[in-house]
Every structure is written in C-alpha cells, then in structure tokens.
PDB file of C-alpha atoms in Angstrom:
ATOM      1  CA  MET A   1       0.000   0.000   0.000  1.00 92.00           C
ATOM      2  CA  CYS A   2       0.999   3.648  -0.353  1.00 94.00           C
ATOM      3  CA  SER A   3       2.203   5.158   2.926  1.00 94.00           C
ATOM      4  CA  VAL A   4       0.616   8.500   2.008  1.00 94.00           C
ATOM      5  CA  CYS A   5      -2.928   7.624   0.938  1.00 94.00           C
ATOM      6  CA  GLY A   6      -3.174   4.058   2.245  1.00 92.00           C
ATOM      7  CA  LYS A   7      -4.422   2.697  -1.071  1.00 92.00           C
ATOM      8  CA  PRO A   8      -3.023  -0.439  -2.739  1.00 90.00           C
ATOM      9  CA  PHE A   9      -0.379   0.345  -5.344  1.00 89.00           C
ATOM     10  CA  GLY A  10      -0.322  -1.135  -8.828  1.00 87.00           C
ATOM     11  CA  SER A  11       2.259  -2.867 -10.970  1.00 84.00           C
ATOM     12  CA  ALA A  12       3.526  -0.809 -13.898  1.00 83.00           C
ATOM     13  CA  ARG A  13       6.381  -0.381 -16.372  1.00 75.00           C
ATOM     14  CA  GLY A  14       8.891   2.424 -16.014  1.00 68.00           C
ATOM     15  CA  ILE A  15      11.255   3.890 -18.620  1.00 67.00           C
ATOM     16  CA  THR A  16      14.793   5.031 -17.842  1.00 57.00           C
ATOM     17  CA  HIS A  17      15.873   8.480 -19.070  1.00 55.00           C
ATOM     18  CA  PRO A  18      19.685   8.354 -19.378  1.00 55.00           C
ATOM     19  CA  THR A  19      21.628  11.596 -19.438  1.00 63.00           C
ATOM     20  CA  ALA A  20      24.271  12.327 -22.055  1.00 64.00           C
ATOM     21  CA  SER A  21      27.845  11.284 -21.354  1.00 65.00           C
ATOM     22  CA  ARG A  22      30.143  14.249 -20.652  1.00 68.00           C
ATOM     23  CA  SER A  23      32.940  12.721 -22.707  1.00 69.00           C
ATOM     24  CA  THR A  24      31.002  11.610 -25.796  1.00 72.00           C
ATOM     25  CA  GLY A  25      27.796  13.605 -25.586  1.00 67.00           C
ATOM     26  CA  THR A  26      25.772  10.476 -26.386  1.00 70.00           C
ATOM     27  CA  LYS A  27      23.013   8.867 -24.350  1.00 68.00           C
ATOM     28  CA  ALA A  28      22.575   5.221 -23.479  1.00 66.00           C
ATOM     29  CA  PRO A  29      19.366   3.718 -24.855  1.00 67.00           C
ATOM     30  CA  SER A  30      16.286   3.918 -22.655  1.00 68.00           C
ATOM     31  CA  LYS A  31      15.208   0.702 -20.940  1.00 71.00           C
ATOM     32  CA  SER A  32      11.921  -0.424 -19.469  1.00 74.00           C
ATOM     33  CA  TYR A  33      11.739  -1.865 -15.954  1.00 74.00           C
ATOM     34  CA  HIS A  34       9.165  -3.384 -13.613  1.00 85.00           C
ATOM     35  CA  SER A  35       7.831  -0.768 -11.226  1.00 88.00           C
ATOM     36  CA  TYR A  36       5.233  -0.015  -8.557  1.00 91.00           C
ATOM     37  CA  ARG A  37       3.033   3.049  -8.954  1.00 90.00           C
ATOM     38  CA  CYS A  38       0.650   4.654  -6.474  1.00 91.00           C
ATOM     39  CA  THR A  39      -2.774   4.969  -8.082  1.00 90.00           C
ATOM     40  CA  GLU A  40      -2.989   8.495  -6.650  1.00 91.00           C
ATOM     41  CA  GLY A  41       0.406   9.506  -8.040  1.00 90.00           C
ATOM     42  CA  HIS A  42       2.380   9.656  -4.788  1.00 92.00           C
ATOM     43  CA  PHE A  43       5.248   7.506  -6.057  1.00 90.00           C
ATOM     44  CA  HIS A  44       6.619   5.519  -8.970  1.00 88.00           C
ATOM     45  CA  ARG A  45       9.332   3.142  -7.727  1.00 89.00           C
ATOM     46  CA  ASN A  46      11.605   0.471  -9.169  1.00 87.00           C
ATOM     47  CA  ALA A  47       9.965  -2.803  -8.107  1.00 89.00           C
ATOM     48  CA  GLU A  48      13.033  -5.027  -8.413  1.00 89.00           C
ATOM     49  CA  VAL A  49      14.914  -3.260  -5.618  1.00 90.00           C
ATOM     50  CA  ILE A  50      11.900  -3.457  -3.316  1.00 92.00           C
ATOM     51  CA  ASP A  51      11.157  -7.099  -4.137  1.00 92.00           C
ATOM     52  CA  GLU A  52      14.758  -8.149  -3.513  1.00 92.00           C
ATOM     53  CA  PHE A  53      14.819  -6.341  -0.168  1.00 93.00           C
ATOM     54  CA  VAL A  54      11.533  -7.905   0.994  1.00 94.00           C
ATOM     55  CA  GLU A  55      12.825 -11.341  -0.007  1.00 94.00           C
ATOM     56  CA  GLU A  56      16.002 -10.799   2.015  1.00 94.00           C
ATOM     57  CA  VAL A  57      13.925  -9.787   5.042  1.00 93.00           C
ATOM     58  CA  CYS A  58      11.897 -13.004   4.716  1.00 92.00           C
ATOM     59  CA  ILE A  59      14.999 -15.179   4.344  1.00 93.00           C
ATOM     60  CA  ALA A  60      16.658 -13.543   7.352  1.00 92.00           C
ATOM     61  CA  ARG A  61      13.552 -14.015   9.516  1.00 89.00           C
ATOM     62  CA  LEU A  62      13.056 -17.633   8.519  1.00 89.00           C
ATOM     63  CA  ALA A  63      16.719 -18.350   9.276  1.00 88.00           C
ATOM     64  CA  GLU A  64      16.373 -17.161  12.880  1.00 85.00           C
ATOM     65  CA  PRO A  65      16.715 -19.942  15.495  1.00 77.00           C
ATOM     66  CA  ASP A  66      13.204 -19.322  16.829  1.00 76.00           C
ATOM     67  CA  ALA A  67      11.480 -19.290  13.424  1.00 73.00           C
ATOM     68  CA  ALA A  68      10.085 -22.808  13.711  1.00 63.00           C
ATOM     69  CA  SER A  69       8.470 -22.056  17.080  1.00 65.00           C
ATOM     70  CA  ALA A  70       7.443 -18.456  16.326  1.00 68.00           C
ATOM     71  CA  PHE A  71       5.198 -19.279  13.395  1.00 63.00           C
ATOM     72  CA  PRO A  72       2.093 -21.465  13.495  1.00 58.00           C
ATOM     73  CA  ARG A  73       2.854 -25.144  13.222  1.00 57.00           C
ATOM     74  CA  PRO A  74       1.565 -26.788  10.049  1.00 52.00           C
ATOM     75  CA  ASP A  75      -1.876 -28.328  10.343  1.00 52.00           C
ATOM     76  CA  THR A  76      -0.561 -31.764   9.465  1.00 55.00           C
ATOM     77  CA  ASP A  77       0.479 -34.979  11.166  1.00 64.00           C
ATOM     78  CA  VAL A  78       3.348 -35.431   8.688  1.00 66.00           C
ATOM     79  CA  ASP A  79       6.813 -35.522  10.265  1.00 70.00           C
ATOM     80  CA  VAL A  80       8.444 -33.057   7.854  1.00 67.00           C
ATOM     81  CA  ALA A  81      11.859 -33.180   9.521  1.00 69.00           C
ATOM     82  CA  GLN A  82      11.860 -36.965   9.146  1.00 77.00           C
ATOM     83  CA  LEU A  83      10.914 -36.625   5.474  1.00 76.00           C
ATOM     84  CA  HIS A  84      13.870 -34.293   4.890  1.00 72.00           C
ATOM     85  CA  ALA A  85      16.160 -36.806   6.590  1.00 80.00           C
ATOM     86  CA  ARG A  86      14.788 -39.577   4.351  1.00 84.00           C
ATOM     87  CA  ARG A  87      15.255 -37.441   1.266  1.00 82.00           C
ATOM     88  CA  THR A  88      18.853 -36.557   2.158  1.00 83.00           C
ATOM     89  CA  ALA A  89      19.697 -40.209   2.828  1.00 87.00           C
ATOM     90  CA  ALA A  90      18.106 -41.395  -0.429  1.00 87.00           C
ATOM     91  CA  GLN A  91      19.945 -38.719  -2.418  1.00 86.00           C
ATOM     92  CA  SER A  92      23.273 -39.667  -0.826  1.00 88.00           C
ATOM     93  CA  GLN A  93      22.700 -43.378  -1.534  1.00 88.00           C
ATOM     94  CA  ARG A  94      21.693 -42.634  -5.119  1.00 89.00           C
ATOM     95  CA  ASP A  95      24.798 -40.487  -5.659  1.00 89.00           C
ATOM     96  CA  ALA A  96      26.987 -43.214  -4.167  1.00 90.00           C
ATOM     97  CA  LEU A  97      25.519 -45.780  -6.568  1.00 89.00           C
ATOM     98  CA  ILE A  98      26.140 -43.506  -9.539  1.00 90.00           C
ATOM     99  CA  ALA A  99      29.745 -42.976  -8.411  1.00 90.00           C
ATOM    100  CA  MET A 100      30.238 -46.745  -8.155  1.00 90.00           C
ATOM    101  CA  VAL A 101      28.985 -47.200 -11.707  1.00 88.00           C
ATOM    102  CA  VAL A 102      31.278 -44.444 -12.959  1.00 89.00           C
ATOM    103  CA  ASP A 103      34.403 -45.935 -11.338  1.00 89.00           C
ATOM    104  CA  GLY A 104      33.504 -49.479 -12.410  1.00 88.00           C
ATOM    105  CA  THR A 105      32.836 -50.958  -8.969  1.00 89.00           C
ATOM    106  CA  ILE A 106      29.454 -52.179 -10.199  1.00 89.00           C
ATOM    107  CA  THR A 107      27.849 -52.334 -13.623  1.00 89.00           C
ATOM    108  CA  GLN A 108      24.950 -50.241 -14.847  1.00 87.00           C
ATOM    109  CA  ASP A 109      22.744 -53.340 -14.919  1.00 87.00           C
ATOM    110  CA  GLU A 110      23.628 -54.192 -11.306  1.00 86.00           C
ATOM    111  CA  ALA A 111      22.795 -50.654 -10.165  1.00 86.00           C
ATOM    112  CA  THR A 112      19.581 -50.201 -12.165  1.00 89.00           C
ATOM    113  CA  SER A 113      17.157 -51.799  -9.704  1.00 88.00           C
ATOM    114  CA  GLN A 114      18.688 -49.987  -6.730  1.00 88.00           C
ATOM    115  CA  LEU A 115      18.603 -46.638  -8.546  1.00 88.00           C
ATOM    116  CA  GLN A 116      14.963 -47.200  -9.446  1.00 89.00           C
ATOM    117  CA  ALA A 117      14.178 -47.890  -5.781  1.00 88.00           C
ATOM    118  CA  LYS A 118      15.913 -44.691  -4.667  1.00 87.00           C
ATOM    119  CA  ARG A 119      14.096 -42.710  -7.359  1.00 87.00           C
ATOM    120  CA  ALA A 120      10.751 -44.115  -6.189  1.00 88.00           C
ATOM    121  CA  ASP A 121      11.599 -43.242  -2.569  1.00 87.00           C
ATOM    122  CA  LEU A 122      12.487 -39.655  -3.543  1.00 86.00           C
ATOM    123  CA  GLU A 123       9.250 -39.279  -5.511  1.00 85.00           C
ATOM    124  CA  GLN A 124       7.225 -40.550  -2.537  1.00 85.00           C
ATOM    125  CA  VAL A 125       8.959 -38.132  -0.146  1.00 82.00           C
ATOM    126  CA  ASP A 126       8.384 -35.216  -2.531  1.00 78.00           C
ATOM    127  CA  GLU A 127       4.682 -36.087  -2.844  1.00 79.00           C
ATOM    128  CA  GLU A 128       4.294 -36.102   0.949  1.00 76.00           C
ATOM    129  CA  LEU A 129       6.116 -32.761   1.215  1.00 70.00           C
ATOM    130  CA  VAL A 130       3.838 -31.255  -1.447  1.00 69.00           C
ATOM    131  CA  ARG A 131       0.745 -32.360   0.494  1.00 69.00           C
ATOM    132  CA  ALA A 132       2.149 -30.819   3.680  1.00 65.00           C
ATOM    133  CA  VAL A 133       2.925 -27.515   1.926  1.00 61.00           C
ATOM    134  CA  GLN A 134      -0.615 -27.365   0.517  1.00 62.00           C
ATOM    135  CA  ARG A 135      -1.822 -27.152   4.127  1.00 65.00           C
ATOM    136  CA  HIS A 136       0.792 -24.630   5.243  1.00 67.00           C
ATOM    137  CA  PRO A 137       3.395 -22.705   3.160  1.00 68.00           C
ATOM    138  CA  LEU A 138       6.116 -23.165   5.794  1.00 73.00           C
ATOM    139  CA  ALA A 139       5.590 -26.886   6.343  1.00 68.00           C
ATOM    140  CA  ASP A 140       8.673 -28.038   4.467  1.00 68.00           C
ATOM    141  CA  LEU A 141      10.873 -25.480   6.240  1.00 75.00           C
ATOM    142  CA  ILE A 142      10.846 -27.612   9.372  1.00 69.00           C
ATOM    143  CA  GLY A 143      14.119 -29.445   9.804  1.00 71.00           C
ATOM    144  CA  LEU A 144      16.064 -27.399   7.250  1.00 77.00           C
ATOM    145  CA  GLU A 145      19.308 -25.699   8.289  1.00 79.00           C
ATOM    146  CA  VAL A 146      19.815 -23.543   5.172  1.00 87.00           C
ATOM    147  CA  VAL A 147      16.880 -21.343   4.156  1.00 89.00           C
ATOM    148  CA  ARG A 148      18.033 -19.559   0.979  1.00 92.00           C
ATOM    149  CA  PRO A 149      18.001 -22.571  -1.408  1.00 90.00           C
ATOM    150  CA  TRP A 150      14.584 -23.535  -0.014  1.00 86.00           C
ATOM    151  CA  TRP A 151      13.290 -20.009  -0.683  1.00 90.00           C
ATOM    152  CA  GLU A 152      14.748 -19.815  -4.187  1.00 90.00           C
ATOM    153  CA  GLU A 153      13.046 -23.063  -5.194  1.00 84.00           C
ATOM    154  CA  HIS A 154       9.595 -21.551  -4.539  1.00 82.00           C
ATOM    155  CA  THR A 155       7.403 -20.199  -7.299  1.00 78.00           C
ATOM    156  CA  LEU A 156       6.344 -16.552  -7.279  1.00 81.00           C
ATOM    157  CA  ALA A 157       2.929 -17.586  -5.928  1.00 75.00           C
ATOM    158  CA  GLY A 158       4.599 -19.601  -3.174  1.00 80.00           C
ATOM    159  CA  LYS A 159       6.803 -16.675  -2.169  1.00 86.00           C
ATOM    160  CA  ARG A 160       3.797 -14.368  -2.072  1.00 85.00           C
ATOM    161  CA  SER A 161       1.918 -16.704   0.265  1.00 81.00           C
ATOM    162  CA  ILE A 162       4.914 -16.790   2.612  1.00 85.00           C
ATOM    163  CA  ILE A 163       5.288 -12.990   2.533  1.00 88.00           C
ATOM    164  CA  GLU A 164       1.588 -12.653   3.419  1.00 84.00           C
ATOM    165  CA  LEU A 165       2.097 -15.054   6.297  1.00 82.00           C
ATOM    166  CA  LEU A 166       5.095 -13.139   7.676  1.00 88.00           C
ATOM    167  CA  MET A 167       4.071  -9.549   6.952  1.00 90.00           C
ATOM    168  CA  GLU A 168       0.795  -7.891   7.758  1.00 89.00           C
ATOM    169  CA  GLU A 169       1.547  -4.795   5.715  1.00 92.00           C
ATOM    170  CA  ILE A 170       4.166  -3.349   3.358  1.00 93.00           C
ATOM    171  CA  ALA A 171       3.855   0.370   2.673  1.00 95.00           C
ATOM    172  CA  ILE A 172       5.988   2.240   0.142  1.00 93.00           C
ATOM    173  CA  ARG A 173       7.063   5.825   0.791  1.00 92.00           C
ATOM    174  CA  PRO A 174       7.712   8.468  -1.877  1.00 90.00           C
ATOM    175  CA  ILE A 175      11.437   9.260  -2.213  1.00 88.00           C
ATOM    176  CA  GLY A 176      11.390  12.068  -4.770  1.00 79.00           C
ATOM    177  CA  TYR A 177      11.719  12.229  -8.535  1.00 71.00           C
ATOM    178  CA  CYS A 178      14.753  10.402  -9.993  1.00 66.00           C
ATOM    179  CA  ARG A 179      16.080   9.422  -6.572  1.00 76.00           C
ATOM    180  CA  LYS A 180      17.276   5.838  -6.087  1.00 78.00           C
ATOM    181  CA  PRO A 181      17.997   4.028  -2.817  1.00 81.00           C
ATOM    182  CA  LYS A 182      21.635   2.878  -3.044  1.00 75.00           C
ATOM    183  CA  SER A 183      21.960   0.725   0.075  1.00 83.00           C
ATOM    184  CA  PRO A 184      19.826  -1.736   2.076  1.00 84.00           C
ATOM    185  CA  GLU A 185      19.491   0.917   4.771  1.00 88.00           C
ATOM    186  CA  SER A 186      18.104   3.460   2.298  1.00 89.00           C
ATOM    187  CA  VAL A 187      15.675   0.888   0.872  1.00 90.00           C
ATOM    188  CA  LEU A 188      14.473   0.088   4.399  1.00 90.00           C
ATOM    189  CA  ALA A 189      14.042   3.808   5.112  1.00 90.00           C
ATOM    190  CA  SER A 190      11.744   4.037   2.081  1.00 92.00           C
ATOM    191  CA  LEU A 191       9.460   1.234   3.283  1.00 93.00           C
ATOM    192  CA  GLU A 192       7.185   0.585   6.248  1.00 93.00           C
ATOM    193  CA  ILE A 193       7.055  -3.148   6.992  1.00 93.00           C
ATOM    194  CA  LYS A 194       4.667  -4.350   9.673  1.00 92.00           C
ATOM    195  CA  PRO A 195       5.362  -7.949  10.734  1.00 89.00           C
ATOM    196  CA  ARG A 196       2.346 -10.154  11.269  1.00 82.00           C
ATOM    197  CA  THR A 197       1.681 -10.831  14.943  1.00 73.00           C
ATOM    198  CA  MET A 198       1.788 -14.531  15.702  1.00 61.00           C
ATOM    199  CA  GLU A 199      -0.748 -15.829  18.186  1.00 54.00           C
TER     200      GLU A 199
END
C-alpha cells in the first residue's frame, strides 16, 4: 500500500531516461523496468529493488533460530523433519551408486534396480512434502538448516503466500523524482514493513 494515501499500489512499467555522457555527448538507450506506482500519483518506484529487499527480510527471519516455534505449526500430522532426513539419505545413496557405476565398482545393470528404488523413494517423499505444503506454506521449512536454497526453489505464488504469512503490511514511501535508494538501509528507510503478529 501507499504510505501517504493508504491505497493499494499497482504494478507498472517504467522507462529510464539516461543523461548524455560528458565525454562523448551520447546517451545510453532507454530501458523499461518493472515498477510499482501509487494509483494516486504519490510515487513511482523500481519494483526489483523493493522485491529483492523484501525477499532478504523473509529469508533472514526464517533463518532465525526461533522461526520454527514463532510461526504457526503446520496443520498436518506429517513428520516433515523426518521426510527431509529420508530425502537426504536417499539422495546420498543414489549419488553413491552412480559414483560406483562411474568408477567401475558395479555395472549399470547391477545398479539399475537400486537406482529405481531410490528414485521411487524420492518421488514418494516429494509427494508427501507437497501435500504438507498445501496445508501450510512453511511446512517443508521444518528441519532445514539452510533457508536460501529452499526459498529460491519456490514459485512466485509460493513466495507471495509466505510474505503474506510473515508480513501484515508493506507500505511504500515516496522518495522524490529520480532518486534511487543505493543501500539496504536506504531501501528500508523508504518502506514501512509491519510484521504479522503470531498468536
């Protein structure tokens, strides 16, 4: 929402307006970029910078030691941590089999049935994780030590659902015509992020 009028902002396309080079007198070509625009005209901001900052805030929060206990537990009886352990073990065993085939310890034919079994186990684990995530967007976070790869694997829709779970409100402030935040601190100063209160 816009911090000035409180109305939801819209997605738009912006156009850069390069200035002429002092040495050559020529201008770089204009480029379009994804932007956010207040419907009442209070701001027109580069969306990529804002999106990246909000993502980093989410990743940092989810990586905190208390994240698993601070957010609502998934409404599921699936042991997600145990599923991750199963998946890691199956992947390691599959990789070991492939390495043995490559170095000639066993033949491809000898490894085929075992590789098929590991593939089936991985598919089953992934199906159970998908069902858990359908009930709660943070379900498969349980038991993970590294958050960033988990975040980056999510679709845009999945990331949006997590942002809505973590943040009650994101308001964008006007920063002035042609001004650009150049540091995380300046991006933060141009936003108002209200975390969602967990009950």
